[in-house]
XYZ file of C-alpha atoms in Angstrom:
517
model
C -0.024 -0.014 0.012
C 1.390 3.436 -0.983
C 1.129 6.436 1.093
C 0.919 10.014 -0.027
C 0.307 12.960 2.260
C -2.136 12.274 5.145
C -4.110 9.613 3.109
C -3.397 6.029 2.487
C -3.838 4.955 -1.152
C -4.729 1.492 -2.246
C -2.316 0.039 -4.737
C -4.883 -0.968 -7.452
C -2.310 -3.116 -9.390
C -1.295 -4.953 -6.252
C -4.888 -5.472 -5.205
C -5.880 -6.845 -8.654
C -2.836 -8.937 -8.811
C -3.752 -10.753 -5.585
C -7.387 -10.952 -6.669
C -6.700 -12.578 -9.924
C -4.154 -14.969 -8.566
C -6.491 -16.352 -5.887
C -9.427 -16.286 -8.328
C -7.535 -18.555 -10.688
C -6.795 -20.854 -7.734
C -10.455 -20.818 -6.849
C -11.426 -21.724 -10.393
C -9.239 -24.774 -10.449
C -10.456 -25.832 -6.995
C -14.059 -25.290 -8.036
C -13.600 -27.238 -11.227
C -12.145 -30.075 -9.207
C -15.043 -29.901 -6.793
C -17.519 -30.183 -9.523
C -15.876 -33.279 -10.951
C -15.447 -34.781 -7.470
C -19.119 -34.340 -6.689
C -20.434 -35.699 -10.030
C -18.206 -38.712 -9.777
C -18.969 -39.357 -6.141
C -22.702 -39.070 -6.228
C -25.173 -41.154 -8.252
C -27.496 -39.375 -10.666
C -30.246 -39.206 -7.977
C -27.855 -37.738 -5.401
C -26.451 -35.161 -7.877
C -29.948 -34.264 -8.836
C -30.693 -33.452 -5.182
C -27.573 -31.343 -4.772
C -28.237 -29.537 -8.063
C -31.879 -28.675 -7.309
C -31.101 -27.387 -3.793
C -28.199 -25.203 -5.169
C -30.590 -23.892 -7.875
C -33.177 -22.951 -5.247
C -30.483 -21.242 -3.143
C -29.235 -19.171 -6.071
C -32.680 -18.293 -7.097
C -33.716 -17.226 -3.590
C -30.674 -15.147 -3.027
C -31.237 -13.204 -6.215
C -35.004 -12.923 -5.665
C -34.438 -11.506 -2.144
C -31.308 -9.412 -2.905
C -33.365 -6.243 -3.529
C -30.486 -4.747 -5.585
C -28.085 -4.674 -2.460
C -24.974 -5.987 -4.267
C -24.956 -3.573 -7.160
C -25.961 -0.696 -4.866
C -22.961 -1.361 -2.644
C -20.658 -1.451 -5.682
C -22.093 1.876 -6.973
C -22.423 3.959 -3.879
C -19.777 2.762 -1.303
C -16.794 3.749 -3.458
C -18.259 7.161 -4.286
C -19.369 7.850 -0.665
C -16.010 6.753 0.735
C -13.919 8.855 -1.726
C -16.221 11.874 -1.000
C -15.725 11.505 2.679
C -19.473 11.282 3.317
C -19.165 8.830 6.158
C -22.520 9.716 7.709
C -24.258 8.834 4.364
C -22.118 5.682 4.171
C -23.098 4.631 7.708
C -26.789 5.228 6.918
C -26.507 3.260 3.745
C -24.850 0.328 5.470
C -27.438 0.293 8.261
C -30.323 0.127 5.658
C -28.438 -2.735 3.799
C -28.174 -4.575 7.060
C -31.821 -4.205 7.851
C -32.907 -5.110 4.341
C -30.659 -8.239 4.264
C -31.750 -9.321 7.697
C -35.448 -9.040 6.688
C -34.806 -10.906 3.431
C -33.147 -13.786 5.346
C -36.265 -14.047 7.584
C -38.521 -14.109 4.515
C -36.274 -16.736 2.976
C -36.402 -18.964 6.078
C -40.277 -18.682 5.970
C -40.279 -19.650 2.267
C -38.106 -22.640 3.061
C -40.572 -23.627 5.751
C -43.451 -23.457 3.180
C -41.460 -25.513 0.611
C -40.779 -28.083 3.318
C -44.534 -28.274 4.157
C -46.006 -28.335 0.602
C -43.264 -29.337 -1.787
C -41.023 -31.776 0.147
C -41.833 -34.715 -2.044
C -41.636 -32.828 -5.293
C -39.259 -29.895 -5.485
C -37.193 -30.864 -2.466
C -36.693 -34.500 -3.664
C -38.313 -36.001 -0.486
C -35.347 -34.950 1.780
C -35.726 -34.908 5.527
C -35.845 -31.936 7.900
C -32.294 -32.161 8.859
C -31.274 -31.601 5.165
C -33.774 -28.735 4.923
C -32.370 -27.126 8.083
C -28.772 -27.439 6.684
C -29.961 -25.879 3.484
C -31.565 -22.973 5.518
C -28.107 -22.324 7.239
C -26.402 -22.611 3.921
C -28.661 -19.981 2.361
C -28.248 -17.572 5.269
C -24.455 -17.842 5.025
C -24.358 -17.502 1.312
C -26.581 -14.332 1.335
C -24.438 -12.630 3.956
C -21.297 -13.751 2.091
C -22.487 -12.054 -1.048
C -23.053 -8.678 0.708
C -19.785 -8.758 2.504
C -17.829 -9.605 -0.693
C -19.467 -6.702 -2.553
C -18.580 -4.387 0.424
C -14.945 -5.578 0.306
C -14.624 -5.161 -3.416
C -16.045 -1.690 -3.161
C -13.052 -0.789 -0.986
C -10.748 -2.715 -3.306
C -9.883 -5.260 -0.514
C -9.935 -8.065 -3.088
C -7.491 -10.390 -1.312
C -10.006 -10.844 1.554
C -12.783 -12.226 -0.683
C -10.366 -14.247 -2.790
C -8.739 -15.968 0.219
C -12.085 -16.733 1.900
C -13.387 -18.233 -1.307
C -10.244 -20.403 -1.466
C -10.586 -21.585 2.087
C -14.252 -22.273 1.422
C -13.884 -24.530 -1.522
C -10.741 -26.197 -0.118
C -12.610 -27.223 2.983
C -15.645 -28.305 0.982
C -13.505 -30.535 -1.369
C -11.370 -32.022 1.510
C -14.494 -33.045 3.384
C -16.049 -34.663 0.395
C -12.806 -36.357 -0.653
C -12.081 -37.640 2.961
C -15.529 -39.145 3.282
C -15.292 -40.818 -0.025
C -11.842 -42.207 0.779
C -12.874 -43.501 4.093
C -15.693 -45.511 2.569
C -18.707 -43.395 3.851
C -21.763 -43.267 1.706
C -22.144 -39.715 0.365
C -25.444 -38.305 -0.683
C -26.747 -34.932 -1.993
C -27.698 -34.109 1.631
C -24.129 -34.701 2.835
C -22.768 -32.209 0.321
C -25.493 -29.620 1.290
C -24.520 -29.960 4.990
C -20.714 -29.573 4.209
C -21.567 -26.428 2.093
C -23.485 -24.847 4.946
C -20.453 -25.221 7.349
C -17.787 -24.090 4.883
C -19.899 -21.019 3.792
C -20.121 -19.792 7.359
C -16.328 -20.118 7.671
C -16.052 -17.800 4.630
C -18.417 -15.364 6.396
C -16.350 -15.202 9.512
C -13.115 -14.637 7.574
C -14.501 -11.640 5.572
C -16.273 -10.216 8.564
C -13.219 -10.265 10.662
C -11.254 -8.531 7.948
C -13.845 -5.760 7.524
C -14.033 -5.259 11.313
C -10.253 -4.737 11.384
C -10.603 -2.276 8.394
C -13.339 -0.218 10.051
C -11.020 2.282 11.817
C -9.120 3.011 8.518
C -12.212 3.539 6.209
C -11.729 7.231 6.415
C -8.390 6.943 4.758
C -9.397 4.598 1.876
C -8.702 6.455 -1.300
C -7.470 5.186 -4.715
C -4.586 6.959 -6.250
C -5.462 8.044 -9.700
C -5.340 10.955 -11.941
C -8.941 10.471 -13.366
C -11.536 13.152 -12.950
C -13.998 12.549 -10.147
C -17.682 11.823 -10.822
C -20.278 14.123 -9.453
C -21.062 13.514 -5.750
C -23.686 10.875 -5.086
C -26.199 11.091 -2.268
C -27.017 8.069 -0.119
C -30.651 9.250 -0.212
C -30.802 8.257 -3.888
C -29.623 4.721 -3.118
C -33.106 3.175 -2.624
C -34.355 4.243 -6.072
C -31.119 2.956 -7.587
C -31.477 -0.305 -5.703
C -35.136 -0.659 -6.884
C -34.189 -0.148 -10.517
C -31.180 -2.698 -10.179
C -33.529 -5.078 -8.501
C -35.844 -4.761 -11.468
C -32.947 -5.652 -13.711
C -31.942 -8.559 -11.450
C -35.475 -9.992 -11.383
C -35.602 -9.655 -15.286
C -32.406 -11.614 -15.538
C -33.254 -14.037 -12.809
C -36.458 -15.217 -14.466
C -34.494 -17.037 -17.146
C -31.222 -17.459 -15.300
C -29.403 -20.773 -14.951
C -30.736 -21.576 -11.480
C -34.419 -20.929 -12.484
C -34.117 -22.713 -15.772
C -32.706 -25.714 -13.716
C -35.826 -25.607 -11.481
C -38.220 -25.643 -14.499
C -36.021 -28.294 -16.136
C -36.645 -30.683 -13.161
C -40.246 -30.990 -14.009
C -39.730 -31.806 -17.669
C -36.714 -34.123 -17.609
C -35.996 -37.591 -16.287
C -33.472 -37.918 -13.582
C -30.454 -38.857 -15.781
C -31.136 -36.087 -18.304
C -31.772 -33.615 -15.440
C -28.519 -34.659 -13.744
C -26.558 -34.383 -16.999
C -28.040 -31.000 -17.751
C -27.334 -29.742 -14.268
C -23.728 -31.001 -14.417
C -23.067 -29.407 -17.814
C -24.638 -26.124 -16.596
C -22.566 -26.162 -13.419
C -19.371 -27.038 -15.314
C -19.942 -24.220 -17.799
C -20.563 -21.707 -15.074
C -17.336 -22.832 -13.327
C -15.291 -22.542 -16.573
C -16.908 -19.207 -17.476
C -15.638 -17.760 -14.102
C -12.143 -18.032 -15.704
C -13.279 -15.988 -18.734
C -12.600 -12.265 -18.797
C -16.295 -11.293 -18.216
C -16.650 -12.658 -14.669
C -12.906 -12.292 -14.049
C -12.437 -8.579 -14.823
C -15.806 -6.753 -14.949
C -16.540 -6.969 -11.206
C -13.087 -5.413 -10.537
C -13.709 -2.637 -13.083
C -17.085 -1.556 -11.869
C -16.041 0.132 -8.638
C -13.444 2.149 -10.564
C -16.044 3.137 -13.075
C -18.354 4.161 -10.186
C -15.720 6.184 -8.332
C -13.997 8.015 -11.097
C -15.223 9.444 -14.324
C -13.623 8.386 -17.568
C -14.115 9.669 -21.063
C -16.900 7.637 -22.753
C -14.307 6.267 -25.245
C -12.199 4.936 -22.359
C -15.150 3.136 -20.746
C -16.224 1.612 -24.045
C -12.699 0.608 -24.887
C -12.361 -1.181 -21.475
C -15.754 -3.058 -22.001
C -14.997 -3.798 -25.621
C -11.640 -5.395 -24.734
C -13.355 -7.606 -22.067
C -16.121 -8.675 -24.483
C -13.670 -9.583 -27.310
C -11.585 -11.687 -24.934
C -14.741 -13.347 -23.568
C -15.830 -14.004 -27.289
C -12.557 -15.667 -28.043
C -12.733 -17.844 -24.938
C -16.328 -18.798 -25.747
C -15.609 -19.676 -29.377
C -12.457 -21.685 -28.375
C -14.543 -23.596 -25.885
C -17.265 -24.262 -28.366
C -14.815 -25.580 -31.018
C -13.213 -27.944 -28.393
C -16.529 -29.275 -27.008
C -18.299 -29.321 -30.229
C -15.712 -31.625 -31.812
C -14.767 -33.653 -28.738
C -17.488 -33.014 -26.208
C -18.443 -36.696 -25.970
C -14.966 -37.628 -24.877
C -14.634 -34.734 -22.501
C -17.839 -35.447 -20.709
C -17.112 -39.188 -20.352
C -13.677 -38.191 -18.930
C -14.786 -35.555 -16.301
C -18.171 -37.057 -15.268
C -20.118 -40.255 -15.629
C -20.353 -42.376 -18.829
C -24.204 -42.049 -18.943
C -23.871 -38.243 -19.315
C -21.762 -38.475 -22.463
C -24.597 -38.464 -24.980
C -25.519 -34.991 -23.697
C -22.114 -33.457 -24.867
C -23.895 -31.152 -27.239
C -25.263 -29.135 -24.318
C -21.890 -27.733 -23.653
C -21.582 -25.045 -26.322
C -25.275 -24.265 -26.078
C -25.165 -23.646 -22.364
C -22.023 -21.625 -22.770
C -23.758 -19.502 -25.358
C -26.465 -18.649 -22.882
C -23.810 -17.625 -20.478
C -22.150 -15.509 -23.202
C -25.397 -13.583 -23.725
C -25.466 -12.938 -19.940
C -21.971 -11.408 -20.148
C -23.274 -9.151 -22.959
C -26.157 -8.187 -20.686
C -23.754 -7.494 -17.806
C -21.841 -5.094 -20.043
C -25.055 -3.348 -20.917
C -25.960 -3.156 -17.270
C -22.534 -1.589 -16.380
C -22.995 1.048 -19.038
C -26.467 1.877 -17.801
C -25.432 1.858 -14.103
C -22.479 4.186 -14.509
C -24.602 6.649 -16.500
C -27.396 6.373 -13.903
C -30.016 5.632 -16.651
C -31.258 2.540 -14.790
C -34.987 3.155 -15.253
C -34.722 1.321 -18.573
C -34.626 -1.884 -16.627
C -38.272 -1.397 -15.699
C -39.193 -1.907 -19.342
C -37.647 -5.372 -19.345
C -40.125 -6.926 -16.968
C -42.705 -7.822 -19.584
C -40.151 -9.669 -21.738
C -38.888 -11.577 -18.751
C -42.364 -12.447 -17.606
C -43.230 -13.707 -21.091
C -40.013 -15.812 -21.045
C -40.782 -17.467 -17.776
C -44.442 -18.093 -18.802
C -43.175 -19.737 -22.116
C -40.759 -21.798 -20.185
C -43.379 -22.953 -17.682
C -45.838 -23.872 -20.343
C -43.393 -25.762 -22.664
C -40.836 -27.466 -20.291
C -42.925 -30.508 -19.908
C -43.682 -30.973 -23.666
C -40.427 -29.660 -25.272
C -37.911 -30.771 -22.534
C -34.264 -29.732 -23.326
C -35.512 -27.666 -26.346
C -37.466 -25.273 -24.084
C -34.863 -24.901 -21.417
C -32.110 -24.140 -24.011
C -33.759 -21.897 -26.519
C -36.339 -19.808 -24.537
C -33.550 -18.352 -22.338
C -31.459 -17.541 -25.387
C -34.377 -15.790 -27.155
C -35.385 -13.829 -23.943
C -31.784 -12.702 -23.302
C -31.384 -11.560 -26.906
C -34.538 -9.471 -26.693
C -33.469 -7.822 -23.312
C -30.034 -6.967 -24.780
C -31.630 -5.481 -27.914
C -33.897 -3.252 -25.774
C -30.987 -1.824 -23.773
C -28.898 -1.375 -26.915
C -31.700 0.546 -28.433
C -32.288 2.682 -25.386
C -28.569 3.683 -25.311
C -28.097 4.081 -29.062
C -27.241 7.781 -28.586
C -24.372 7.018 -26.296
C -22.876 4.381 -28.742
C -23.200 1.414 -26.482
C -22.604 -0.765 -29.550
C -18.955 0.295 -29.353
C -18.649 -1.942 -26.285
C -19.496 -4.865 -28.567
C -17.603 -3.792 -31.657
C -19.700 -5.767 -34.123
C -17.333 -5.562 -37.042
C -14.307 -6.934 -35.332
C -16.375 -9.397 -33.259
C -17.605 -10.740 -36.657
C -14.045 -11.177 -37.799
C -13.419 -13.397 -34.648
C -16.526 -15.372 -35.340
C -15.445 -15.924 -38.978
C -12.022 -17.185 -37.723
C -13.929 -19.723 -35.619
C -16.067 -20.805 -38.504
C -13.062 -21.352 -40.655
C -11.362 -23.516 -37.969
C -14.377 -25.660 -37.669
C -14.586 -26.029 -41.483
C -10.861 -27.106 -41.397
C -11.672 -29.687 -38.755
C -14.553 -31.149 -40.771
C -12.471 -31.363 -43.982
C -9.598 -33.024 -41.964
C -12.000 -35.574 -40.513
C -13.341 -36.393 -43.953
C -9.798 -36.775 -45.383
C -8.395 -38.658 -42.335
C -11.133 -40.599 -40.575
C -8.581 -42.184 -38.252
C -7.984 -38.795 -36.567
C -9.319 -38.924 -33.017
C -11.973 -36.352 -32.015
C -9.908 -34.905 -29.154
C -6.785 -34.549 -31.372
C -8.883 -32.880 -34.136
C -10.578 -30.554 -31.584
C -7.114 -29.480 -30.178
C -5.772 -28.845 -33.723
C -8.792 -26.768 -34.730
C -8.620 -24.715 -31.452
C -4.954 -24.042 -32.093
C -5.699 -22.943 -35.697
C -8.463 -20.595 -34.253
C -5.969 -18.920 -31.947
C -3.476 -18.579 -34.654
C -6.102 -17.009 -36.952
C -7.125 -14.538 -34.157
C -3.469 -13.602 -33.846
C -3.236 -12.809 -37.594
C -6.673 -10.979 -37.690
C -5.740 -8.753 -34.604
C -9.263 -7.915 -33.401
C -8.071 -5.617 -30.598
C -7.743 -1.905 -30.954
C -4.794 0.090 -29.555
C -7.028 2.185 -27.222
C -8.622 -1.082 -25.837
C -5.159 -2.481 -25.050
C -4.270 0.725 -23.371
C -7.090 0.211 -20.875
C -5.154 -2.851 -19.561
C -3.000 -0.470 -17.539
C -6.009 -0.159 -15.101
C -5.360 -3.609 -13.815
C -1.960 -4.794 -15.052
C 0.842 -4.696 -12.488
C 3.935 -2.727 -13.253
C 6.042 -5.858 -13.663
C 3.833 -6.640 -16.813
C 3.823 -3.269 -18.484
C 6.344 -4.470 -21.050
C 3.909 -7.120 -22.075
C 1.181 -4.441 -22.251
C 3.351 -2.325 -24.649
C 4.058 -5.428 -26.819
C 0.315 -6.161 -27.109
C -0.326 -2.535 -27.956
C 2.154 -2.772 -30.834
C 0.379 -5.920 -32.007
C -3.070 -4.352 -31.859
C -4.453 -2.222 -34.755
């Protein structure tokens, strides 16, 4: 941490370096945990764990009331302005809202246990349901504490707590499996409840230690400050963000999984849930989920020229697009072998779900970019116009899941997400939001992927003895080589890397800038 005058300045590069290092560790550990659970549990046990996890994620978003994004938007600004009275009032309101939402959630869990135990809750006993309630409460509190820590650029705290959480969770499951104990979905739920509360304690202790120093938390930067924000405006902002969250939630992976349970058999549902969970874990390593949460507090605290904001977002999107297309090439050509390797053989026929589920997640990243543009410009009332689209989407999913099965749970969320993105793009056409997507150069990247797939198909026709995995690796390598030749990044986009790249890697940043066009 650098010091300058009477204030302490957070070293952004150092914070991001620690954040990304631990985040990558967490990604590998989370990927290992996914494989461990799916190989340890039978399809029925994995279905139990998957549906409880989907209910947890759905309830947390449904009862979040926009708290997370409000913290990211207002806490950095209020802290930098020195408005500690407004900051304290905001945090008290957040604590009251979250406490009330947890009580509502516990009541909802009680209702599910009374009226839907044999259907939605898979016939689980009260002990499992109580463990789930504890897991939910811990997860909800952890989410708010993580947003608060990220608002103050204390990224190491959230990253380390996440590492400890997934390490303990994996170790417990592995030890039970090696000792010969029978592991069920209820076992994993109980373990998750305990480890989540460990993460809560770690983050809470760090924030308590940080409390006396909040008044000195500033970020060293030469950027111009944004106009001052008032904590009195936070409830309206939270309501608009909540409208956006609900609109996204209605066709989010967790809700789609809940609807899928009613229209799919156990094996198909377990395979779909595993593919969905695997894709979500892998996407966390993609630039969208890796970088955007770190940049948003900076966008909230300091104003940037619109071109600088769009350049940063465009860079993230293009990198996300490259990762998505590489994943699609690899899994489209060798998905059956990959699924059989990392899960159970009976899930292998569902390999085609991998690129389709990842496409849904790509659309969510695009929507996230649109949300950031809207949030930074404080034009969040547009989110209220998205509710009818989302309600139509969930109605269509509810009415067709039983008859259309996988077709409904795949293509209805895609269609609904595309419509929501189109509405936001149309609403912000005057501020050139399309520049964050850069359609022309993004199309060049897509063309490179199509050419690589065509090469793979021709190679398979010419050499049928080529294994699918070998062919997929060659096609993916050709795609990366083609992207290197096409050079889709712009120089101003690469320059935005200086926001997060440590000084030791600035030479790499300059080399990439020379490569860009």
